[in-house]
Amino acid sequence: VQLQASGGGLVRAGSSLRLSCVASERTPTNWHMGWFRQAPGKERELVAAIPYRGGRTFYADSAKGRFTISRDNAKNMGYLQMNNLRPEDTAVYYCAASYYGSIYYTPSYTDWGQGTQVTVSS
């Protein structure tokens, strides 16, 4: 599946952003969706993930209580609502698809979209 993330921008600390991820086509296989981010000089990290049919989600400790992941399979869309943003949230955010394993098994994410830049000023 081809993915495209959007919704990033430059905001002040404490602000909110909603990232969107559109899948270009339906796949015959259910897929988990993950949101990753990569800041300059840092490794890419899994921020949040959700199974195909929703339900139990995963959040990195840095995202708990502030970010909410969701998806609408009928629209081939996924979302990451980010509240109370901090300067340390500054990164390029990517959505990705996984076809096997648990939602937090990062090597299983094989399809990636182009990222969207999120910059949070203090």
Tab-separated table of N, CA, C and O in Angstrom:
chain	number	residue	atom	x	y	z
A	1	VAL	N	0.847	-1.179	0.000
A	1	VAL	CA	0.000	0.000	0.000
A	1	VAL	C	0.890	1.239	0.000
A	1	VAL	O	1.943	1.254	0.622
A	2	GLN	N	0.486	2.229	-0.779
A	2	GLN	CA	1.212	3.495	-0.794
A	2	GLN	C	0.564	4.447	0.185
A	2	GLN	O	-0.658	4.568	0.232
A	3	LEU	N	1.389	5.130	0.939
A	3	LEU	CA	0.905	5.999	1.993
A	3	LEU	C	1.430	7.407	1.802
A	3	LEU	O	2.530	7.612	1.281
A	4	GLN	N	0.646	8.358	2.248
A	4	GLN	CA	1.070	9.748	2.189
A	4	GLN	C	0.614	10.452	3.452
A	4	GLN	O	-0.578	10.491	3.741
A	5	ALA	N	1.578	11.004	4.164
A	5	ALA	CA	1.261	11.734	5.386
A	5	ALA	C	1.179	13.226	5.088
A	5	ALA	O	1.875	13.740	4.211
A	6	SER	N	0.346	13.908	5.831
A	6	SER	CA	0.209	15.355	5.692
A	6	SER	C	-0.261	15.933	7.009
A	6	SER	O	-0.628	15.209	7.933
A	7	GLY	N	-0.255	17.274	7.075
A	7	GLY	CA	-0.788	17.942	8.255
A	7	GLY	C	0.257	18.551	9.170
A	7	GLY	O	-0.093	19.170	10.177
A	8	GLY	N	1.521	18.369	8.832
A	8	GLY	CA	2.563	18.962	9.648
A	8	GLY	C	2.602	20.470	9.514
A	8	GLY	O	1.895	21.068	8.710
A	9	GLY	N	3.450	21.086	10.304
A	9	GLY	CA	3.582	22.528	10.233
A	9	GLY	C	4.451	23.058	11.347
A	9	GLY	O	5.058	22.291	12.110
A	10	LEU	N	4.513	24.375	11.412
A	10	LEU	CA	5.270	25.070	12.456
A	10	LEU	C	4.283	25.623	13.468
A	10	LEU	O	3.407	26.432	13.104
A	11	VAL	N	4.417	25.193	14.706
A	11	VAL	CA	3.505	25.622	15.760
A	11	VAL	C	4.296	25.955	17.013
A	11	VAL	O	5.462	25.587	17.145
A	12	ARG	N	3.635	26.612	17.931
A	12	ARG	CA	4.252	26.924	19.211
A	12	ARG	C	3.996	25.804	20.215
A	12	ARG	O	3.028	25.040	20.092
A	13	ALA	N	4.842	25.734	21.186
A	13	ALA	CA	4.661	24.752	22.253
A	13	ALA	C	3.278	24.925	22.875
A	13	ALA	O	2.814	26.054	23.069
A	14	GLY	N	2.643	23.800	23.150
A	14	GLY	CA	1.306	23.821	23.710
A	14	GLY	C	0.201	23.729	22.680
A	14	GLY	O	-0.963	23.527	23.034
A	15	SER	N	0.571	23.866	21.419
A	15	SER	CA	-0.409	23.806	20.340
A	15	SER	C	-0.749	22.369	19.974
A	15	SER	O	-0.164	21.422	20.514
A	16	SER	N	-1.678	22.247	19.039
A	16	SER	CA	-2.110	20.934	18.561
A	16	SER	C	-1.960	20.855	17.047
A	16	SER	O	-2.045	21.871	16.345
A	17	LEU	N	-1.760	19.658	16.582
A	17	LEU	CA	-1.761	19.362	15.147
A	17	LEU	C	-2.442	18.015	14.947
A	17	LEU	O	-2.367	17.136	15.815
A	18	ARG	N	-3.051	17.871	13.792
A	18	ARG	CA	-3.629	16.583	13.420
A	18	ARG	C	-2.976	16.134	12.126
A	18	ARG	O	-3.152	16.768	11.080
A	19	LEU	N	-2.253	15.061	12.198
A	19	LEU	CA	-1.640	14.492	11.010
A	19	LEU	C	-2.604	13.507	10.373
A	19	LEU	O	-3.337	12.811	11.074
A	20	SER	N	-2.578	13.464	9.056
A	20	SER	CA	-3.406	12.534	8.314
A	20	SER	C	-2.529	11.637	7.462
A	20	SER	O	-1.450	12.044	7.014
A	21	CYS	N	-3.007	10.435	7.238
A	21	CYS	CA	-2.307	9.480	6.399
A	21	CYS	C	-3.334	8.852	5.468
A	21	CYS	O	-4.319	8.276	5.936
A	22	VAL	N	-3.113	8.993	4.184
A	22	VAL	CA	-4.033	8.401	3.214
A	22	VAL	C	-3.346	7.230	2.539
A	22	VAL	O	-2.192	7.312	2.132
A	23	ALA	N	-4.079	6.137	2.438
A	23	ALA	CA	-3.594	4.958	1.730
A	23	ALA	C	-4.139	5.001	0.312
A	23	ALA	O	-5.322	5.291	0.101
A	24	SER	N	-3.292	4.705	-0.637
A	24	SER	CA	-3.676	4.894	-2.037
A	24	SER	C	-4.592	3.809	-2.575
A	24	SER	O	-5.272	4.004	-3.557
A	25	GLU	N	-4.615	2.684	-1.925
A	25	GLU	CA	-5.438	1.601	-2.444
A	25	GLU	C	-5.764	0.629	-1.331
A	25	GLU	O	-5.109	0.583	-0.307
A	26	ARG	N	-6.789	-0.091	-1.552
A	26	ARG	CA	-7.124	-1.146	-0.605
A	26	ARG	C	-6.179	-2.325	-0.840
A	26	ARG	O	-5.751	-2.585	-1.942
A	27	THR	N	-5.884	-3.000	0.195
A	27	THR	CA	-5.051	-4.183	0.081
A	27	THR	C	-5.871	-5.397	0.487
A	27	THR	O	-6.827	-5.273	1.258
A	28	PRO	N	-5.508	-6.576	-0.017
A	28	PRO	CA	-6.255	-7.772	0.353
A	28	PRO	C	-5.911	-8.224	1.763
A	28	PRO	O	-6.525	-9.148	2.280
A	29	THR	N	-4.960	-7.597	2.345
A	29	THR	CA	-4.504	-8.003	3.670
A	29	THR	C	-4.728	-6.869	4.651
A	29	THR	O	-4.451	-5.715	4.347
A	30	ASN	N	-5.226	-7.213	5.800
A	30	ASN	CA	-5.353	-6.198	6.837
A	30	ASN	C	-3.967	-5.687	7.225
A	30	ASN	O	-3.002	-6.449	7.235
A	31	TRP	N	-3.886	-4.448	7.513
A	31	TRP	CA	-2.588	-3.886	7.858
A	31	TRP	C	-2.667	-2.991	9.084
A	31	TRP	O	-3.616	-2.243	9.265
A	32	HIS	N	-1.644	-3.146	9.890
A	32	HIS	CA	-1.512	-2.257	11.041
A	32	HIS	C	-0.960	-0.920	10.545
A	32	HIS	O	-0.205	-0.873	9.582
A	33	MET	N	-1.315	0.120	11.222
A	33	MET	CA	-0.783	1.435	10.886
A	33	MET	C	0.047	1.965	12.033
A	33	MET	O	-0.380	1.908	13.192
A	34	GLY	N	1.199	2.472	11.691
A	34	GLY	CA	2.057	3.079	12.699
A	34	GLY	C	2.452	4.487	12.297
A	34	GLY	O	2.552	4.798	11.112
A	35	TRP	N	2.628	5.309	13.286
A	35	TRP	CA	3.201	6.641	13.079
A	35	TRP	C	4.596	6.641	13.702
A	35	TRP	O	4.755	6.322	14.882
A	36	PHE	N	5.558	6.998	12.895
A	36	PHE	CA	6.937	7.086	13.333
A	36	PHE	C	7.386	8.538	13.217
A	36	PHE	O	6.783	9.331	12.502
A	37	ARG	N	8.474	8.823	13.885
A	37	ARG	CA	9.077	10.144	13.708
A	37	ARG	C	10.596	10.016	13.775
A	37	ARG	O	11.127	9.103	14.397
A	38	GLN	N	11.233	10.948	13.107
A	38	GLN	CA	12.693	10.989	13.135
A	38	GLN	C	13.151	12.430	13.225
A	38	GLN	O	12.857	13.239	12.342
A	39	ALA	N	13.853	12.704	14.301
A	39	ALA	CA	14.421	14.027	14.508
A	39	ALA	C	15.858	14.027	13.993
A	39	ALA	O	16.495	12.973	13.920
A	40	PRO	N	16.387	15.179	13.654
A	40	PRO	CA	17.765	15.258	13.165
A	40	PRO	C	18.752	14.635	14.140
A	40	PRO	O	18.720	14.923	15.340
A	41	GLY	N	19.581	13.749	13.630
A	41	GLY	CA	20.595	13.129	14.464
A	41	GLY	C	20.087	12.020	15.364
A	41	GLY	O	20.860	11.493	16.172
A	42	LYS	N	18.826	11.689	15.234
A	42	LYS	CA	18.243	10.644	16.093
A	42	LYS	C	17.688	9.504	15.253
A	42	LYS	O	17.401	9.668	14.074
A	43	GLU	N	17.534	8.369	15.891
A	43	GLU	CA	16.957	7.225	15.214
A	43	GLU	C	15.448	7.404	15.071
A	43	GLU	O	14.805	8.102	15.858
A	44	ARG	N	14.933	6.761	14.071
A	44	ARG	CA	13.491	6.779	13.882
A	44	ARG	C	12.824	5.998	15.006
A	44	ARG	O	13.307	4.926	15.388
A	45	GLU	N	11.733	6.508	15.509
A	45	GLU	CA	11.049	5.836	16.610
A	45	GLU	C	9.561	5.699	16.313
A	45	GLU	O	8.954	6.548	15.659
A	46	LEU	N	9.000	4.637	16.825
A	46	LEU	CA	7.563	4.405	16.711
A	46	LEU	C	6.862	5.241	17.774
A	46	LEU	O	7.138	5.096	18.964
A	47	VAL	N	5.965	6.076	17.341
A	47	VAL	CA	5.252	6.970	18.252
A	47	VAL	C	3.915	6.375	18.665
A	47	VAL	O	3.549	6.433	19.845
A	48	ALA	N	3.202	5.814	17.702
A	48	ALA	CA	1.886	5.251	17.987
A	48	ALA	C	1.543	4.235	16.907
A	48	ALA	O	2.027	4.333	15.779
A	49	ALA	N	0.696	3.287	17.252
A	49	ALA	CA	0.292	2.271	16.291
A	49	ALA	C	-1.097	1.768	16.631
A	49	ALA	O	-1.528	1.818	17.800
A	50	ILE	N	-1.788	1.285	15.591
A	50	ILE	CA	-3.157	0.820	15.770
A	50	ILE	C	-3.405	-0.363	14.850
A	50	ILE	O	-2.974	-0.369	13.692
A	51	PRO	N	-4.092	-1.386	15.333
A	51	PRO	CA	-4.404	-2.532	14.468
A	51	PRO	C	-5.427	-2.161	13.389
A	51	PRO	O	-6.060	-1.110	13.473
A	52	TYR	N	-5.589	-3.047	12.431
A	52	TYR	CA	-6.492	-2.769	11.315
A	52	TYR	C	-7.911	-2.472	11.799
A	52	TYR	O	-8.559	-1.536	11.342
A	53	ARG	N	-8.395	-3.277	12.721
A	53	ARG	CA	-9.776	-3.120	13.181
A	53	ARG	C	-9.878	-2.255	14.428
A	53	ARG	O	-10.898	-2.269	15.129
A	54	GLY	N	-8.819	-1.500	14.690
A	54	GLY	CA	-8.842	-0.661	15.880
A	54	GLY	C	-8.608	-1.497	17.116
A	54	GLY	O	-8.065	-2.579	17.063
A	55	GLY	N	-9.035	-0.998	18.245
A	55	GLY	CA	-8.830	-1.737	19.476
A	55	GLY	C	-7.583	-1.270	20.189
A	55	GLY	O	-7.274	-0.077	20.225
A	56	ARG	N	-6.840	-2.235	20.714
A	56	ARG	CA	-5.707	-1.895	21.552
A	56	ARG	C	-4.632	-1.182	20.751
A	56	ARG	O	-4.123	-1.700	19.769
A	57	THR	N	-4.268	-0.017	21.193
A	57	THR	CA	-3.272	0.798	20.512
A	57	THR	C	-1.957	0.797	21.289
A	57	THR	O	-1.891	0.361	22.442
A	58	PHE	N	-0.930	1.300	20.624
A	58	PHE	CA	0.377	1.448	21.254
A	58	PHE	C	0.782	2.913	21.200
A	58	PHE	O	0.568	3.578	20.181
A	59	TYR	N	1.377	3.375	22.291
A	59	TYR	CA	1.953	4.723	22.320
A	59	TYR	C	3.323	4.665	22.973
A	59	TYR	O	3.510	3.990	23.988
A	60	ALA	N	4.245	5.394	22.393
A	60	ALA	CA	5.519	5.586	23.063
A	60	ALA	C	5.279	6.388	24.338
A	60	ALA	O	4.312	7.153	24.437
A	61	ASP	N	6.151	6.228	25.293
A	61	ASP	CA	5.980	6.945	26.558
A	61	ASP	C	5.886	8.450	26.331
A	61	ASP	O	5.124	9.142	27.018
A	62	SER	N	6.627	8.941	25.371
A	62	SER	CA	6.635	10.378	25.107
A	62	SER	C	5.309	10.872	24.540
A	62	SER	O	5.032	12.071	24.572
A	63	ALA	N	4.502	9.956	24.022
A	63	ALA	CA	3.245	10.332	23.387
A	63	ALA	C	2.024	10.083	24.266
A	63	ALA	O	0.944	10.633	23.996
A	64	LYS	N	2.184	9.286	25.275
A	64	LYS	CA	1.038	8.917	26.117
A	64	LYS	C	0.405	10.143	26.761
A	64	LYS	O	1.094	11.002	27.306
A	65	GLY	N	-0.905	10.199	26.666
A	65	GLY	CA	-1.645	11.295	27.266
A	65	GLY	C	-1.724	12.542	26.408
A	65	GLY	O	-2.479	13.463	26.729
A	66	ARG	N	-0.956	12.589	25.325
A	66	ARG	CA	-0.963	13.767	24.461
A	66	ARG	C	-1.367	13.450	23.027
A	66	ARG	O	-1.988	14.289	22.360
A	67	PHE	N	-1.010	12.269	22.547
A	67	PHE	CA	-1.295	11.888	21.164
A	67	PHE	C	-2.403	10.843	21.134
A	67	PHE	O	-2.507	10.005	22.041
A	68	THR	N	-3.182	10.872	20.077
A	68	THR	CA	-4.221	9.882	19.872
A	68	THR	C	-4.181	9.412	18.425
A	68	THR	O	-4.265	10.229	17.502
A	69	ILE	N	-4.064	8.104	18.244
A	69	ILE	CA	-4.055	7.530	16.904
A	69	ILE	C	-5.443	6.975	16.595
A	69	ILE	O	-6.119	6.444	17.487
A	70	SER	N	-5.848	7.119	15.348
A	70	SER	CA	-7.136	6.572	14.934
A	70	SER	C	-7.070	6.270	13.442
A	70	SER	O	-6.128	6.667	12.757
A	71	ARG	N	-8.082	5.566	12.959
A	71	ARG	CA	-8.117	5.242	11.539
A	71	ARG	C	-9.553	5.072	11.090
A	71	ARG	O	-10.431	4.739	11.901
A	72	ASP	N	-9.785	5.278	9.811
A	72	ASP	CA	-11.086	5.080	9.187
A	72	ASP	C	-10.832	4.220	7.964
A	72	ASP	O	-10.474	4.739	6.898
A	73	ASN	N	-11.025	2.939	8.087
A	73	ASN	CA	-10.698	2.022	6.990
A	73	ASN	C	-11.591	2.248	5.770
A	73	ASN	O	-11.163	2.041	4.635
A	74	ALA	N	-12.796	2.666	6.000
A	74	ALA	CA	-13.704	2.914	4.879
A	74	ALA	C	-13.180	4.036	3.976
A	74	ALA	O	-13.436	4.058	2.778
A	75	LYS	N	-12.445	4.948	4.574
A	75	LYS	CA	-11.894	6.071	3.817
A	75	LYS	C	-10.405	5.884	3.522
A	75	LYS	O	-9.777	6.773	2.941
A	76	ASN	N	-9.862	4.763	3.936
A	76	ASN	CA	-8.418	4.514	3.780
A	76	ASN	C	-7.593	5.616	4.424
A	76	ASN	O	-6.576	6.061	3.878
A	77	MET	N	-8.022	6.055	5.570
A	77	MET	CA	-7.359	7.168	6.234
A	77	MET	C	-6.916	6.775	7.635
A	77	MET	O	-7.544	5.957	8.313
A	78	GLY	N	-5.842	7.399	8.069
A	78	GLY	CA	-5.378	7.272	9.436
A	78	GLY	C	-5.031	8.648	9.966
A	78	GLY	O	-4.769	9.577	9.183
A	79	TYR	N	-5.012	8.778	11.297
A	79	TYR	CA	-4.795	10.095	11.885
A	79	TYR	C	-3.923	9.991	13.129
A	79	TYR	O	-3.906	8.960	13.807
A	80	LEU	N	-3.246	11.075	13.396
A	80	LEU	CA	-2.519	11.206	14.654
A	80	LEU	C	-2.817	12.601	15.193
A	80	LEU	O	-2.346	13.598	14.647
A	81	GLN	N	-3.639	12.638	16.230
A	81	GLN	CA	-3.948	13.896	16.887
A	81	GLN	C	-2.879	14.157	17.935
A	81	GLN	O	-2.669	13.322	18.825
A	82	MET	N	-2.235	15.293	17.824
A	82	MET	CA	-1.148	15.624	18.742
A	82	MET	C	-1.507	16.894	19.492
A	82	MET	O	-1.683	17.950	18.878
A	83	ASN	N	-1.622	16.771	20.793
A	83	ASN	CA	-1.957	17.913	21.643
A	83	ASN	C	-0.789	18.268	22.543
A	83	ASN	O	0.107	17.451	22.774
A	84	ASN	N	-0.834	19.489	23.047
A	84	ASN	CA	0.201	19.952	23.973
A	84	ASN	C	1.607	19.654	23.432
A	84	ASN	O	2.436	19.051	24.118
A	85	LEU	N	1.835	20.070	22.219
A	85	LEU	CA	3.108	19.783	21.575
A	85	LEU	C	4.267	20.458	22.284
A	85	LEU	O	4.125	21.552	22.849
A	86	ARG	N	5.391	19.793	22.239
A	86	ARG	CA	6.613	20.263	22.892
A	86	ARG	C	7.711	20.427	21.848
A	86	ARG	O	7.675	19.765	20.806
A	87	PRO	N	8.702	21.237	22.130
A	87	PRO	CA	9.812	21.375	21.165
A	87	PRO	C	10.466	20.035	20.839
A	87	PRO	O	10.910	19.832	19.695
A	88	GLU	N	10.502	19.134	21.785
A	88	GLU	CA	11.122	17.829	21.536
A	88	GLU	C	10.281	16.935	20.628
A	88	GLU	O	10.737	15.859	20.233
A	89	ASP	N	9.090	17.363	20.279
A	89	ASP	CA	8.283	16.634	19.298
A	89	ASP	C	8.679	16.991	17.869
A	89	ASP	O	8.169	16.391	16.911
A	90	THR	N	9.546	17.955	17.725
A	90	THR	CA	9.995	18.368	16.392
A	90	THR	C	10.673	17.206	15.676
A	90	THR	O	11.616	16.614	16.196
A	91	ALA	N	10.161	16.873	14.502
A	91	ALA	CA	10.666	15.728	13.738
A	91	ALA	C	9.897	15.638	12.427
A	91	ALA	O	8.892	16.331	12.233
A	92	VAL	N	10.384	14.767	11.565
A	92	VAL	CA	9.599	14.368	10.402
A	92	VAL	C	8.770	13.168	10.821
A	92	VAL	O	9.304	12.199	11.372
A	93	TYR	N	7.484	13.235	10.570
A	93	TYR	CA	6.561	12.173	10.951
A	93	TYR	C	6.159	11.368	9.719
A	93	TYR	O	5.832	11.934	8.667
A	94	TYR	N	6.168	10.056	9.887
A	94	TYR	CA	5.839	9.139	8.808
A	94	TYR	C	4.730	8.200	9.250
A	94	TYR	O	4.685	7.768	10.407
A	95	CYS	N	3.863	7.857	8.314
A	95	CYS	CA	2.950	6.751	8.569
A	95	CYS	C	3.473	5.546	7.813
A	95	CYS	O	4.125	5.675	6.771
A	96	ALA	N	3.191	4.386	8.351
A	96	ALA	CA	3.722	3.154	7.785
A	96	ALA	C	2.742	2.021	7.991
A	96	ALA	O	1.885	2.071	8.885
A	97	ALA	N	2.891	0.982	7.177
A	97	ALA	CA	2.000	-0.166	7.223
A	97	ALA	C	2.775	-1.431	7.561
A	97	ALA	O	3.882	-1.650	7.073
A	98	SER	N	2.134	-2.259	8.374
A	98	SER	CA	2.681	-3.559	8.751
A	98	SER	C	1.634	-4.618	8.452
A	98	SER	O	0.445	-4.418	8.724
A	99	TYR	N	2.080	-5.760	7.929
A	99	TYR	CA	1.158	-6.823	7.542
A	99	TYR	C	1.251	-8.045	8.427
A	99	TYR	O	0.543	-9.028	8.212
A	100	TYR	N	2.114	-8.020	9.413
A	100	TYR	CA	2.235	-9.175	10.282
A	100	TYR	C	2.792	-8.729	11.617
A	100	TYR	O	3.290	-7.632	11.772
A	101	GLY	N	2.695	-9.603	12.576
A	101	GLY	CA	3.266	-9.333	13.883
A	101	GLY	C	2.436	-8.372	14.700
A	101	GLY	O	1.345	-7.959	14.307
A	102	SER	N	2.946	-8.024	15.818
A	102	SER	CA	2.235	-7.099	16.691
A	102	SER	C	2.424	-5.667	16.203
A	102	SER	O	3.341	-5.372	15.444
A	103	ILE	N	1.585	-4.791	16.678
A	103	ILE	CA	1.625	-3.417	16.170
A	103	ILE	C	2.884	-2.677	16.588
A	103	ILE	O	3.267	-1.693	15.972
A	104	TYR	N	3.555	-3.164	17.634
A	104	TYR	CA	4.756	-2.463	18.093
A	104	TYR	C	6.034	-3.159	17.645
A	104	TYR	O	7.120	-2.802	18.087
A	105	TYR	N	5.915	-4.121	16.754
A	105	TYR	CA	7.086	-4.799	16.199
A	105	TYR	C	7.583	-3.997	15.014
A	105	TYR	O	7.141	-4.170	13.872
A	106	THR	N	8.507	-3.087	15.248
A	106	THR	CA	8.877	-2.102	14.242
A	106	THR	C	9.451	-2.688	12.956
A	106	THR	O	9.215	-2.121	11.882
A	107	PRO	N	10.206	-3.817	12.992
A	107	PRO	CA	10.721	-4.336	11.713
A	107	PRO	C	9.627	-4.787	10.751
A	107	PRO	O	9.898	-4.971	9.554
A	108	SER	N	8.407	-4.976	11.243
A	108	SER	CA	7.335	-5.456	10.375
A	108	SER	C	6.746	-4.350	9.510
A	108	SER	O	5.973	-4.628	8.594
A	109	TYR	N	7.102	-3.117	9.773
A	109	TYR	CA	6.572	-2.000	8.985
A	109	TYR	C	7.396	-1.869	7.708
A	109	TYR	O	8.565	-1.460	7.751
A	110	THR	N	6.779	-2.228	6.595
A	110	THR	CA	7.531	-2.311	5.345
A	110	THR	C	7.115	-1.274	4.310
A	110	THR	O	7.865	-1.019	3.375
A	111	ASP	N	5.941	-0.732	4.443
A	111	ASP	CA	5.475	0.284	3.498
A	111	ASP	C	5.467	1.642	4.199
A	111	ASP	O	4.873	1.778	5.269
A	112	TRP	N	6.095	2.599	3.541
A	112	TRP	CA	6.274	3.906	4.155
A	112	TRP	C	5.803	5.003	3.210
A	112	TRP	O	5.975	4.918	1.995
A	113	GLY	N	5.245	6.018	3.809
A	113	GLY	CA	4.894	7.196	3.029
A	113	GLY	C	5.952	8.267	3.200
A	113	GLY	O	6.836	8.171	4.044
A	114	GLN	N	5.852	9.289	2.376
A	114	GLN	CA	6.708	10.441	2.575
A	114	GLN	C	6.294	11.145	3.859
A	114	GLN	O	5.119	11.183	4.187
A	115	GLY	N	7.225	11.660	4.542
A	115	GLY	CA	6.953	12.255	5.833
A	115	GLY	C	6.409	13.669	5.758
A	115	GLY	O	6.376	14.298	4.699
A	116	THR	N	5.980	14.121	6.904
A	116	THR	CA	5.517	15.496	7.037
A	116	THR	C	6.256	16.125	8.221
A	116	THR	O	6.363	15.514	9.281
A	117	GLN	N	6.756	17.332	8.003
A	117	GLN	CA	7.580	17.978	9.022
A	117	GLN	C	6.712	18.625	10.083
A	117	GLN	O	5.783	19.385	9.762
A	118	VAL	N	7.049	18.350	11.325
A	118	VAL	CA	6.432	19.014	12.465
A	118	VAL	C	7.527	19.764	13.209
A	118	VAL	O	8.525	19.167	13.605
A	119	THR	N	7.340	21.050	13.356
A	119	THR	CA	8.300	21.869	14.073
A	119	THR	C	7.583	22.618	15.184
A	119	THR	O	6.586	23.306	14.930
A	120	VAL	N	8.070	22.447	16.397
A	120	VAL	CA	7.442	23.063	17.560
A	120	VAL	C	8.436	24.056	18.165
A	120	VAL	O	9.517	23.666	18.599
A	121	SER	N	8.043	25.295	18.206
A	121	SER	CA	8.910	26.328	18.776
A	121	SER	C	8.568	26.553	20.245
A	121	SER	O	7.428	26.363	20.667
A	122	SER	N	9.552	26.936	20.986
A	122	SER	CA	9.339	27.151	22.425
A	122	SER	C	8.845	28.554	22.701
A	122	SER	O	8.818	29.415	21.846
